[in-house]
Tab-separated table of C-alpha atoms and ligand atoms in Angstrom:
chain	number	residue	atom	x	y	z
A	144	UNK	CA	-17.007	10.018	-12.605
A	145	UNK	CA	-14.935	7.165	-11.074
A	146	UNK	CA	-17.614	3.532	-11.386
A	147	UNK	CA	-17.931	3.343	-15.073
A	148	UNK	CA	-20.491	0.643	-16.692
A	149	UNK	CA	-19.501	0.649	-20.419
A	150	UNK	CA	-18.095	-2.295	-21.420
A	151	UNK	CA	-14.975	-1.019	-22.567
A	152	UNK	CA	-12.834	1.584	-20.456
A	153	UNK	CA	-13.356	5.108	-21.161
A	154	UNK	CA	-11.325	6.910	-22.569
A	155	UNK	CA	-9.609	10.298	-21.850
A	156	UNK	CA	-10.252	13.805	-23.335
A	157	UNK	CA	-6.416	13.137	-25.084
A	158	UNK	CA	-8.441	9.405	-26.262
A	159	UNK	CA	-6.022	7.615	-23.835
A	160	UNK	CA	-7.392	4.748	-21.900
A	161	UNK	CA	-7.529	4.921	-18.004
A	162	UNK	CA	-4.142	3.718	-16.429
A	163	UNK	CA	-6.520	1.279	-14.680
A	164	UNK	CA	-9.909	0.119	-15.376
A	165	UNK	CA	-11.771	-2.937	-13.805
A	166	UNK	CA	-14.785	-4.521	-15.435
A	167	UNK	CA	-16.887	-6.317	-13.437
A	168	UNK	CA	-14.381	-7.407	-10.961
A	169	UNK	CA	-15.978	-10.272	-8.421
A	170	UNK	CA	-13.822	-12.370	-6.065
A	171	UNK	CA	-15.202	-15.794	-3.973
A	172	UNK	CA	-12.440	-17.140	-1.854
A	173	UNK	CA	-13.055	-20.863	-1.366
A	174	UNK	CA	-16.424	-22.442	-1.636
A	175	UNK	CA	-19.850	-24.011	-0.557
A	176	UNK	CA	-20.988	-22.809	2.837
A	177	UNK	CA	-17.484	-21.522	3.590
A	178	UNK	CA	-17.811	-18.808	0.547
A	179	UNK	CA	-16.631	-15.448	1.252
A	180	UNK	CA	-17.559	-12.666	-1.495
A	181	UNK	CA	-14.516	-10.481	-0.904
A	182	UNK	CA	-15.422	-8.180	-3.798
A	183	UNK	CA	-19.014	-7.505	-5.669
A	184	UNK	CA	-19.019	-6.443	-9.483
A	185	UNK	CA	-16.603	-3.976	-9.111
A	186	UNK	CA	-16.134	-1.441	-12.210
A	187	UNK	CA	-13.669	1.286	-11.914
A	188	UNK	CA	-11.793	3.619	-14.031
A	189	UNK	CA	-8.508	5.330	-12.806
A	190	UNK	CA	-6.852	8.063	-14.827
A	191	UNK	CA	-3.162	8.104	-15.986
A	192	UNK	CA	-1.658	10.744	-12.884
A	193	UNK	CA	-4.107	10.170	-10.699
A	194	UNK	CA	-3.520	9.645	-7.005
A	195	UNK	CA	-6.503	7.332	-5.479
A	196	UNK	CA	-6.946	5.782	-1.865
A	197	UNK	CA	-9.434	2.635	-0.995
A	198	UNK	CA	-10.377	3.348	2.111
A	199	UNK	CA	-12.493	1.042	3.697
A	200	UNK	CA	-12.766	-1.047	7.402
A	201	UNK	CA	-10.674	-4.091	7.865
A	202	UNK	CA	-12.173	-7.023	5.596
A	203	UNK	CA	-14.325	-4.621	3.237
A	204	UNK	CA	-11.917	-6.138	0.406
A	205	UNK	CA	-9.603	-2.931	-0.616
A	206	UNK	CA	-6.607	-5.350	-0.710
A	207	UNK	CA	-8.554	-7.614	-2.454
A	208	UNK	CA	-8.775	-5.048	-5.148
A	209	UNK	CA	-5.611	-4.463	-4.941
A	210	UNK	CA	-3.730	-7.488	-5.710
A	211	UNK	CA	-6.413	-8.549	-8.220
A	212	UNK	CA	-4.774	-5.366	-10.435
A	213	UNK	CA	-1.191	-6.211	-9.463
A	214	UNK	CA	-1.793	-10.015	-10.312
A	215	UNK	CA	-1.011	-11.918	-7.209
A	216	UNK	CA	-4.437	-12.736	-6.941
A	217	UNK	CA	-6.882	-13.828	-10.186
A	218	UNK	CA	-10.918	-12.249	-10.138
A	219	UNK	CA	-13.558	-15.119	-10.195
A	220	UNK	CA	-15.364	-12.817	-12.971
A	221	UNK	CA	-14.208	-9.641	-14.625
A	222	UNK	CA	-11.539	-8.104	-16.219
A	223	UNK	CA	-8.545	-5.980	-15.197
A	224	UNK	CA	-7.438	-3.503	-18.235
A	225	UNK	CA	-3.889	-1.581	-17.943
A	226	UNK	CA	-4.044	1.407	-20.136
A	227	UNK	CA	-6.645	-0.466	-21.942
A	228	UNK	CA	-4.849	-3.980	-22.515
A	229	UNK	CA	-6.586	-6.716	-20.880
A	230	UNK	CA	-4.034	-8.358	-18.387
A	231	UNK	CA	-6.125	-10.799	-16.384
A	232	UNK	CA	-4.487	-13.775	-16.979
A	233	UNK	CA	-1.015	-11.889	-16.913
A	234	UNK	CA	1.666	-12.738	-14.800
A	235	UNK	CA	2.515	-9.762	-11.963
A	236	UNK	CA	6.273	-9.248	-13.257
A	237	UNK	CA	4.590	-9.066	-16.818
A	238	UNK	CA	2.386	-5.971	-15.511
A	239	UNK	CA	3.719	-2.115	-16.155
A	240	UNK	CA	3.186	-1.907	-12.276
A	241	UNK	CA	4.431	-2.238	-8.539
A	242	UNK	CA	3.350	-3.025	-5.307
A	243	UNK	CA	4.720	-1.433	-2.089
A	244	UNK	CA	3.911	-3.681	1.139
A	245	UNK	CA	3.865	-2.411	4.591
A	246	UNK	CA	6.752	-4.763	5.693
A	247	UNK	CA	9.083	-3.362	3.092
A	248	UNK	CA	10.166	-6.496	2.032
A	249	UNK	CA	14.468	-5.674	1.833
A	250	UNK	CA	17.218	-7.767	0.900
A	251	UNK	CA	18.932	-7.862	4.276
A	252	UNK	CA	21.987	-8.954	3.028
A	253	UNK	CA	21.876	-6.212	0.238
A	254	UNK	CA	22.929	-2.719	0.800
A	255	UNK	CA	20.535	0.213	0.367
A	256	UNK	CA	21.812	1.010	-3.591
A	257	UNK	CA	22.103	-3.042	-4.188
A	258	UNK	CA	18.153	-3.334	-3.075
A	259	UNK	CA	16.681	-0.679	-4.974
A	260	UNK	CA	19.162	-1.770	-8.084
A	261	UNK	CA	17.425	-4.846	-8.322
A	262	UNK	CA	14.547	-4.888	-10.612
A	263	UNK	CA	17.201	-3.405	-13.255
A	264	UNK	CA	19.256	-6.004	-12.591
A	265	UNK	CA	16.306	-8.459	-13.194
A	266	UNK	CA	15.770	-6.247	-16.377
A	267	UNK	CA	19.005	-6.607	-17.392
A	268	UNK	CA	20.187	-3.060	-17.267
A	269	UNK	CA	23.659	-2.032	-17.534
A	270	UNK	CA	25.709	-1.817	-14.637
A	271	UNK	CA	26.520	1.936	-14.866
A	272	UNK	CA	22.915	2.777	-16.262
A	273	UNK	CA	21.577	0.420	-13.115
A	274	UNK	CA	23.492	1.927	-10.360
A	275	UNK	CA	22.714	5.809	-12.095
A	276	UNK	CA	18.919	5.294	-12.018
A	277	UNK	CA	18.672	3.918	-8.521
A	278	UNK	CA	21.127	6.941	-7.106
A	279	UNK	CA	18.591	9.016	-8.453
A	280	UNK	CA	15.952	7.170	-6.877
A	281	UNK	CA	17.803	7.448	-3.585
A	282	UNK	CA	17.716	11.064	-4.597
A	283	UNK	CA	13.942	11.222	-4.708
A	284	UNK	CA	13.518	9.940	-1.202
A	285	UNK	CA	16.269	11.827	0.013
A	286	UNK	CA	18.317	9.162	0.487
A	287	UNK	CA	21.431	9.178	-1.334
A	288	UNK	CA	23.990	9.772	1.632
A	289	UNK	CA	22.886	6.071	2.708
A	290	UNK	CA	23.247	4.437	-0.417
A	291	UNK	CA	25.895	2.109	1.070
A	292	UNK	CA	24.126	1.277	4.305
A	293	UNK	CA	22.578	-1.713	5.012
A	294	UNK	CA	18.226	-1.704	5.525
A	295	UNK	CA	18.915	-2.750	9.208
A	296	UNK	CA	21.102	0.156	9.506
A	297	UNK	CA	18.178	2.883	8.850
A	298	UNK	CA	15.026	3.760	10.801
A	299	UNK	CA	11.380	2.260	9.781
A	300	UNK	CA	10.589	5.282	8.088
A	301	UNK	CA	14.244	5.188	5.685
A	302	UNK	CA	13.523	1.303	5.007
A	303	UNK	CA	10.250	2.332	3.994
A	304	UNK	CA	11.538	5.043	1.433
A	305	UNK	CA	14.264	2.102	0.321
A	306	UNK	CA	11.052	0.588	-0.320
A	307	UNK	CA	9.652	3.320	-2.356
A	308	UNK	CA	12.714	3.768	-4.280
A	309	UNK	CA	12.723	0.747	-5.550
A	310	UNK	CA	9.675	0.149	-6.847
A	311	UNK	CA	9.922	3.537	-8.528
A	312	UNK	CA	13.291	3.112	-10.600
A	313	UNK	CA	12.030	1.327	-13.417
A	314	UNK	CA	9.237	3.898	-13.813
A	315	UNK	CA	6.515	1.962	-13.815
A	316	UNK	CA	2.916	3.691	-15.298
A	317	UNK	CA	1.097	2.525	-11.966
A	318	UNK	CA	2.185	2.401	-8.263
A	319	UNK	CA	0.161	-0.093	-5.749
A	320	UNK	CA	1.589	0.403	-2.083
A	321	UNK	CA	-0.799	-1.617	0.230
A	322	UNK	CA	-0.979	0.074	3.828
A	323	UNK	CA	2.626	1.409	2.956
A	324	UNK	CA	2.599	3.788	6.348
A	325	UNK	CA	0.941	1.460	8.703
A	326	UNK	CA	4.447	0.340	10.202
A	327	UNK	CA	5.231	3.789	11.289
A	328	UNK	CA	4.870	6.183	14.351
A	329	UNK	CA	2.329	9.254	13.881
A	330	UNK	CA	4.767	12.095	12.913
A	331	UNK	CA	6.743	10.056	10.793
A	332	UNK	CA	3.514	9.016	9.096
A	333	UNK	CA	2.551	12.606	8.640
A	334	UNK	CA	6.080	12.996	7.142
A	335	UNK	CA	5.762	10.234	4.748
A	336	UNK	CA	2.523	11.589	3.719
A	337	UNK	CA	3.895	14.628	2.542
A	338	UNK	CA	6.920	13.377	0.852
A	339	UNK	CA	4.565	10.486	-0.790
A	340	UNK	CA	2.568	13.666	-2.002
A	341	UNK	CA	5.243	15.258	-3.238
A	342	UNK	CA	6.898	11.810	-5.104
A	343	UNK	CA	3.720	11.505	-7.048
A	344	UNK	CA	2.861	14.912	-8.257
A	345	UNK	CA	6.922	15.168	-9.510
A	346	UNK	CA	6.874	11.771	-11.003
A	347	UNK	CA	3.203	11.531	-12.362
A	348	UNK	CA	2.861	7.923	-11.540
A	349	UNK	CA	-0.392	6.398	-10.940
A	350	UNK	CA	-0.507	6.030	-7.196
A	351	UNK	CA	-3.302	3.681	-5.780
A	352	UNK	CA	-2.762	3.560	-1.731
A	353	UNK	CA	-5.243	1.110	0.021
A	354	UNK	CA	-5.868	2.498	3.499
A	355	UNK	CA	-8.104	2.237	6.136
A	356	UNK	CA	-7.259	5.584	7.794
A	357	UNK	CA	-9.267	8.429	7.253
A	358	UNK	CA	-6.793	11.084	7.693
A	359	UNK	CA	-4.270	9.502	5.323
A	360	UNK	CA	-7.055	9.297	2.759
A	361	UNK	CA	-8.338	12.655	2.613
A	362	UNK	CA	-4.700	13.634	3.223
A	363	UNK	CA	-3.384	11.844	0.037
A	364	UNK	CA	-6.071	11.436	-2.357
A	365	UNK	CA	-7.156	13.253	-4.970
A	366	UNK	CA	-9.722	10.433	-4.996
A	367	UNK	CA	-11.202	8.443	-2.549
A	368	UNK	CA	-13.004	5.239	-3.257
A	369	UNK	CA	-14.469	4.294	-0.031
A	370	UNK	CA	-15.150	0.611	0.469
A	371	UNK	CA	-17.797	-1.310	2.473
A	372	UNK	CA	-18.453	-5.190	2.424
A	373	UNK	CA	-17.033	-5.908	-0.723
A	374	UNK	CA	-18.337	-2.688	-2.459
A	375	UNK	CA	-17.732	0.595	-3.486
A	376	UNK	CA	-19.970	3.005	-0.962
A	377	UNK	CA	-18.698	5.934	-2.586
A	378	UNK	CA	-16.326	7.852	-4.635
A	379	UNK	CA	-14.732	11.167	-5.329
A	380	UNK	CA	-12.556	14.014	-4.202
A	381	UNK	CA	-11.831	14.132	-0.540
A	382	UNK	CA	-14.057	17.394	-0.231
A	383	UNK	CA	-16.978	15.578	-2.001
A	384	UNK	CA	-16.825	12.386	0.490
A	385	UNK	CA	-16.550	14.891	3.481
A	386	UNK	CA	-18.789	17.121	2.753
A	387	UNK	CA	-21.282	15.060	0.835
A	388	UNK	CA	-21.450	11.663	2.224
A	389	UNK	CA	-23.552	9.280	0.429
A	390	UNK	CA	-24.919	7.203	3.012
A	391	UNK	CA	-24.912	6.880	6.569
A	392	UNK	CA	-21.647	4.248	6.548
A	393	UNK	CA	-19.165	7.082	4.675
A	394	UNK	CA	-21.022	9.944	6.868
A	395	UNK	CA	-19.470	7.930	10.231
A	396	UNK	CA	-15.987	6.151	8.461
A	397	UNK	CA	-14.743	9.408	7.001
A	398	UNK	CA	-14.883	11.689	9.747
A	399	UNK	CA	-17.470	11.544	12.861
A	400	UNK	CA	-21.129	11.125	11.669
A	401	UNK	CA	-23.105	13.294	14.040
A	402	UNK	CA	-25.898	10.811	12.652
A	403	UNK	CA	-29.260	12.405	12.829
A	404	UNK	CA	-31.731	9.176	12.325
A	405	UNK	CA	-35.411	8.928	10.966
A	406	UNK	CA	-36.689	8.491	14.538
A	407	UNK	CA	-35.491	11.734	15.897
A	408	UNK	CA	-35.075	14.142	13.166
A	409	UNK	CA	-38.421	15.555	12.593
A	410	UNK	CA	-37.768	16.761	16.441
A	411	UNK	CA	-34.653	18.088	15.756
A	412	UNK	CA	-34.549	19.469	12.327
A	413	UNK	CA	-38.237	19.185	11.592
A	414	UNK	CA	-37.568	17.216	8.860
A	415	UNK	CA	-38.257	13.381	7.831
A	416	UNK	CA	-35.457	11.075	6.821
A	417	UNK	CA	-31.638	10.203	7.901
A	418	UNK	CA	-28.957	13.525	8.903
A	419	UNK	CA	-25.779	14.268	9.344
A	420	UNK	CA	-24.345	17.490	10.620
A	421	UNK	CA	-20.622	17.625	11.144
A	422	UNK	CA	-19.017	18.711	14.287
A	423	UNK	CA	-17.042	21.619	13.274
A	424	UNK	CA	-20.345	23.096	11.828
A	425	UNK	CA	-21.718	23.482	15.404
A	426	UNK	CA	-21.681	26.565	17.936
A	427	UNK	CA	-22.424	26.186	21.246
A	428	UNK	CA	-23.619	28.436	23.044
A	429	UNK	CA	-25.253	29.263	27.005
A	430	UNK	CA	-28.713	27.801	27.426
A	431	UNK	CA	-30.964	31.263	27.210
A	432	UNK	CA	-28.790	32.838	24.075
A	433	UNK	CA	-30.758	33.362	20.739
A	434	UNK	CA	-30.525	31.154	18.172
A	435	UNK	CA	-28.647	33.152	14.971
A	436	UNK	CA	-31.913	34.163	12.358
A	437	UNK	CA	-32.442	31.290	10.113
A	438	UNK	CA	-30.149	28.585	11.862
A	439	UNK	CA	-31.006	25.672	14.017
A	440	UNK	CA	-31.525	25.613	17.688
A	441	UNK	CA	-31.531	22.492	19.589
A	442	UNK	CA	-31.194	22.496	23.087
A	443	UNK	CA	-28.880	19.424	25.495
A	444	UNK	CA	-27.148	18.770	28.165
A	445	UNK	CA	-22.956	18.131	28.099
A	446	UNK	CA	-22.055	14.249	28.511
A	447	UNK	CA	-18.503	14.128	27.508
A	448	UNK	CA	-15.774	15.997	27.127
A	449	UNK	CA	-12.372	14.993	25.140
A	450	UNK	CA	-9.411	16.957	24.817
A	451	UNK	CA	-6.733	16.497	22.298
A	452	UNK	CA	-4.561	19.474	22.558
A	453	UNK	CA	-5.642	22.108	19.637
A	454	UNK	CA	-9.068	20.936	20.436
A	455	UNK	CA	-11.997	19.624	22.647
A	456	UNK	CA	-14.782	17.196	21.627
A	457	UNK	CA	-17.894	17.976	23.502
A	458	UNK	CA	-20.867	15.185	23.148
A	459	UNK	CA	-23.348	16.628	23.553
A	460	UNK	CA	-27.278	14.243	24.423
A	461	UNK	CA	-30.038	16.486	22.984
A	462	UNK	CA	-33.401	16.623	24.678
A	463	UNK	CA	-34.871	15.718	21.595
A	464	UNK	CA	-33.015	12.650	21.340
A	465	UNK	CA	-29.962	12.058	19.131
A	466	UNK	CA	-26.615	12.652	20.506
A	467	UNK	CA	-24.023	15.157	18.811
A	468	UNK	CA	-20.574	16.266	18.520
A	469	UNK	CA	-19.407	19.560	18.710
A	470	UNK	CA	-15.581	20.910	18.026
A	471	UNK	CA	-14.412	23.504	19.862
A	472	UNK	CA	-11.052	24.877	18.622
A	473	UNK	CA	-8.895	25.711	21.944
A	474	UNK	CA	-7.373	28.972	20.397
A	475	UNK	CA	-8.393	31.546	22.337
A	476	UNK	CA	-7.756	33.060	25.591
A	477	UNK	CA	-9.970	31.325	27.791
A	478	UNK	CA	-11.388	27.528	27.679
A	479	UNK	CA	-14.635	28.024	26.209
A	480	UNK	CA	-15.416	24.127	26.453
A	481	UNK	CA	-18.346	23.876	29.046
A	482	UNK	CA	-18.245	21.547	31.747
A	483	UNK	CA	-19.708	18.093	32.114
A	484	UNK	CA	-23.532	18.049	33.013
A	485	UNK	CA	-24.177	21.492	31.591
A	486	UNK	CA	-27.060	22.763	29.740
A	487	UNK	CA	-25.886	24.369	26.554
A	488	UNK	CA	-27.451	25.352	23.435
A	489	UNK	CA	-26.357	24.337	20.135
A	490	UNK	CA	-27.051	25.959	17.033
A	491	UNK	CA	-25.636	25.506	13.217
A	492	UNK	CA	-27.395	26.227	9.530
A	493	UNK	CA	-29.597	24.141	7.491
A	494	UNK	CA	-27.311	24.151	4.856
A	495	UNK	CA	-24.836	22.100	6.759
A	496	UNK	CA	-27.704	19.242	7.212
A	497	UNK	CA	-25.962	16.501	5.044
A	498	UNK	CA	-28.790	13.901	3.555
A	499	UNK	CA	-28.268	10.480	4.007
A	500	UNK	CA	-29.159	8.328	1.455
B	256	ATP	P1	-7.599	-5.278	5.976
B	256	ATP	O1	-7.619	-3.783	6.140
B	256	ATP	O2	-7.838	-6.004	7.244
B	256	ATP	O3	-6.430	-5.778	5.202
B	256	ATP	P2	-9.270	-5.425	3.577
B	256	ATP	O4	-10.349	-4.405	3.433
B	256	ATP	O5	-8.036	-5.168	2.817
B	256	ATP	O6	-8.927	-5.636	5.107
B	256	ATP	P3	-9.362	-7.992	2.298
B	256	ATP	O7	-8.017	-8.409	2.787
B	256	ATP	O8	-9.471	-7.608	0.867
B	256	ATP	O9	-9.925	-6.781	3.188
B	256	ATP	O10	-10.397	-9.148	2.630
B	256	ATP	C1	-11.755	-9.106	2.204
B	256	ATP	C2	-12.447	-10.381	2.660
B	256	ATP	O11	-11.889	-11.509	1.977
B	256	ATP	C3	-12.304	-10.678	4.149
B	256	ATP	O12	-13.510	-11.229	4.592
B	256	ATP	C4	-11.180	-11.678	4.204
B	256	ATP	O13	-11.303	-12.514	5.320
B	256	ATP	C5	-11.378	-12.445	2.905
B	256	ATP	N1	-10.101	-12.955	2.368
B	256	ATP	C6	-9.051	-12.216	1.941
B	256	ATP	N2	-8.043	-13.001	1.487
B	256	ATP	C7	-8.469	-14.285	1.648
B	256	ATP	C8	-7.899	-15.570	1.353
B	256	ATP	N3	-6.692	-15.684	0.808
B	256	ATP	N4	-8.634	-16.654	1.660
B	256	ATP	C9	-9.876	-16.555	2.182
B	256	ATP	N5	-10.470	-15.374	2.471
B	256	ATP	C10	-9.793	-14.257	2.203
């Protein structure tokens, strides 16, 4: 359970406090008529290890969130607790935590080693100890052959693991990287993703990734708090959001909706109320085949077709009313995707009829 409402943070079955808990968290930018609630009476716990994405549309206040818990910006109400010692007022360098921006943020001037040296040197490490721990760093991002390099010398996706490096060579208990991938082209995002993976699960840092991609959420996550207007939609395991949307907004950000509303689902499903089936959980099939015993038939003509390579996305406009998507994996010998302006019959099982809220 992620929103807790105690007044104090939980604790852990080991009686440790989460490595981040916020209590009550509201933030107002400006004032009078020109008030904008960026965040509503937030309460969250995060556990020590834990890697969580905010995932939300632009301006639903994830990076809100996120620099109220690294410090650059200060709640209007509520408290932000760091392994369960209150830190509100507390200065961001003062904080056993990082941030990693999307711009990187180098030293130009600096060489690769030099840049991720230098929290330790603002620590006051030793020079030996200093340039030992960020080698290793370098290590961890698979960087060490470019240690002496300068950051204008490497590709967006090495200045981005610079980035990484350095805000992981003073251990800290809790990373924050705010849309850390954003910068980069698809592959190398995928790539990233992976190694970011990979990073946390070896170092057991606290990662919190704000995000407002779907795939890098359920990708990364092993929670997802999904974010809309300033509040907290939903949260839980990727599987959980997926598979279990809690209203109508998470059924259509994470993933695509197939939204069944109140107006046409008692002709559809024969049921009352707000539906969501998701695409992959669709056949299609000719107009005149049978319906599998004990599924759902529903009858429609083809009004789009998309193809993106492993598959195609066939909309499909149901007599009923209601208009749905269906995936059709291209993996077989012949294109099974119908054409545009065909009758088809689609067909899937009531347990994959997601309530909405
Ligand atoms: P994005 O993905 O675009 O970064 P976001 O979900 O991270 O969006 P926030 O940046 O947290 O959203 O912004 C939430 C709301 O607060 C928005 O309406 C935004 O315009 C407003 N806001 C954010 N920072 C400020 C500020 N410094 N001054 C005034 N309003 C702000």
């Amino acid at each position: 359970m992620l929103v807790a409402t105690a007044a104090e943070p939980r604790t852990t079955d080991t009686g440790a406090a989460p490595a981040i808990a916020l209590r009550g968290i509201r933030k107002v930018f400006g004032s009078g008529s020109g008030a904008v609630t960026a965040v509503h009476d937030l309460d969250l716990d995060i556990s020590d290890g834990e890697f969580v994405t905010l995932l939300g549309p632009s301006g639903s206040g994830k990076t809100t969130v996120l620099r109220i818990v690294a410090g650059f910006e200060q709640p209007t109400a509520g408290r932000v607790l760091l392994r369960g010692r209150d830190v509100t007022g507390v200065a961001p360098f003062d904080r056993d935590v990082h941030t990693v921006f999307q711009d990187y943020a180098l030293f130009p001037h600096m060489s690769v080693r030099r840049n991720v040296e230098y929290p330790l040197r603002i620590a006051k490490v030793g020079r030996t100890e200093r340039r030992d721990r960020a080698m290793e760093a370098l290590e961890t991002v698979r960087l060490g052959p470019m240690a002496d390099r300068a950051p204008t010398e490497l590709s967006g996706g090495q200045r981005q693991r610079v980035a990484l490096a350095r805000a992981l060579v003073d251990r800290p208990s809790v990373l924050l990287l705010d849309e850390p991938l954003g910068a980069l082209d698809l592959k190398l995002r995928e790539q990233m993703q992976l190694e970011l993976k990979d990073i946390q699960r070896k170092s057991g840092i606290t990662f919190v990734l704000v995000t407002h991609d779907q795939d890098e959420a359920l990708t990364l996550a092993d929670r997802i708090v999904v974010f809309n207007d300033g509040r907290v939609e939903q949260a839980g395991a990727a599987h959980e959001v997926y598979e279990h949307p809690a209203s109508p907004f998470v059924a259509g950000f994470v993933g695509t909706s197939n939204l069944v509303g109140p107006e046409v689902a008692p002709a559809v499903l024969g049921r009352e109320g707000s539906w969501s089936v998701r695409p992959e959980k669709i056949a299609i099939s000719e107009p005149d085949a049978d319906v599998p015993a004990g599924h759902v038939g529903a009858d429609g003509t083809v009004s789009e077709l998309v193809y993106t390579g492993p598959t195609t996305r066939c909309v499909v406009a149901l007599d009923a009313g209601a208009s749905l998507s269906v995936l059709l994996l291209n993996g077989g010998q012949r294109d099974t995707a119908p054409e545009r302006g065909a009758r088809v019959r689609l067909s899937w099982h009531p347990d994959h009829q997601i309530p909405l809220g």
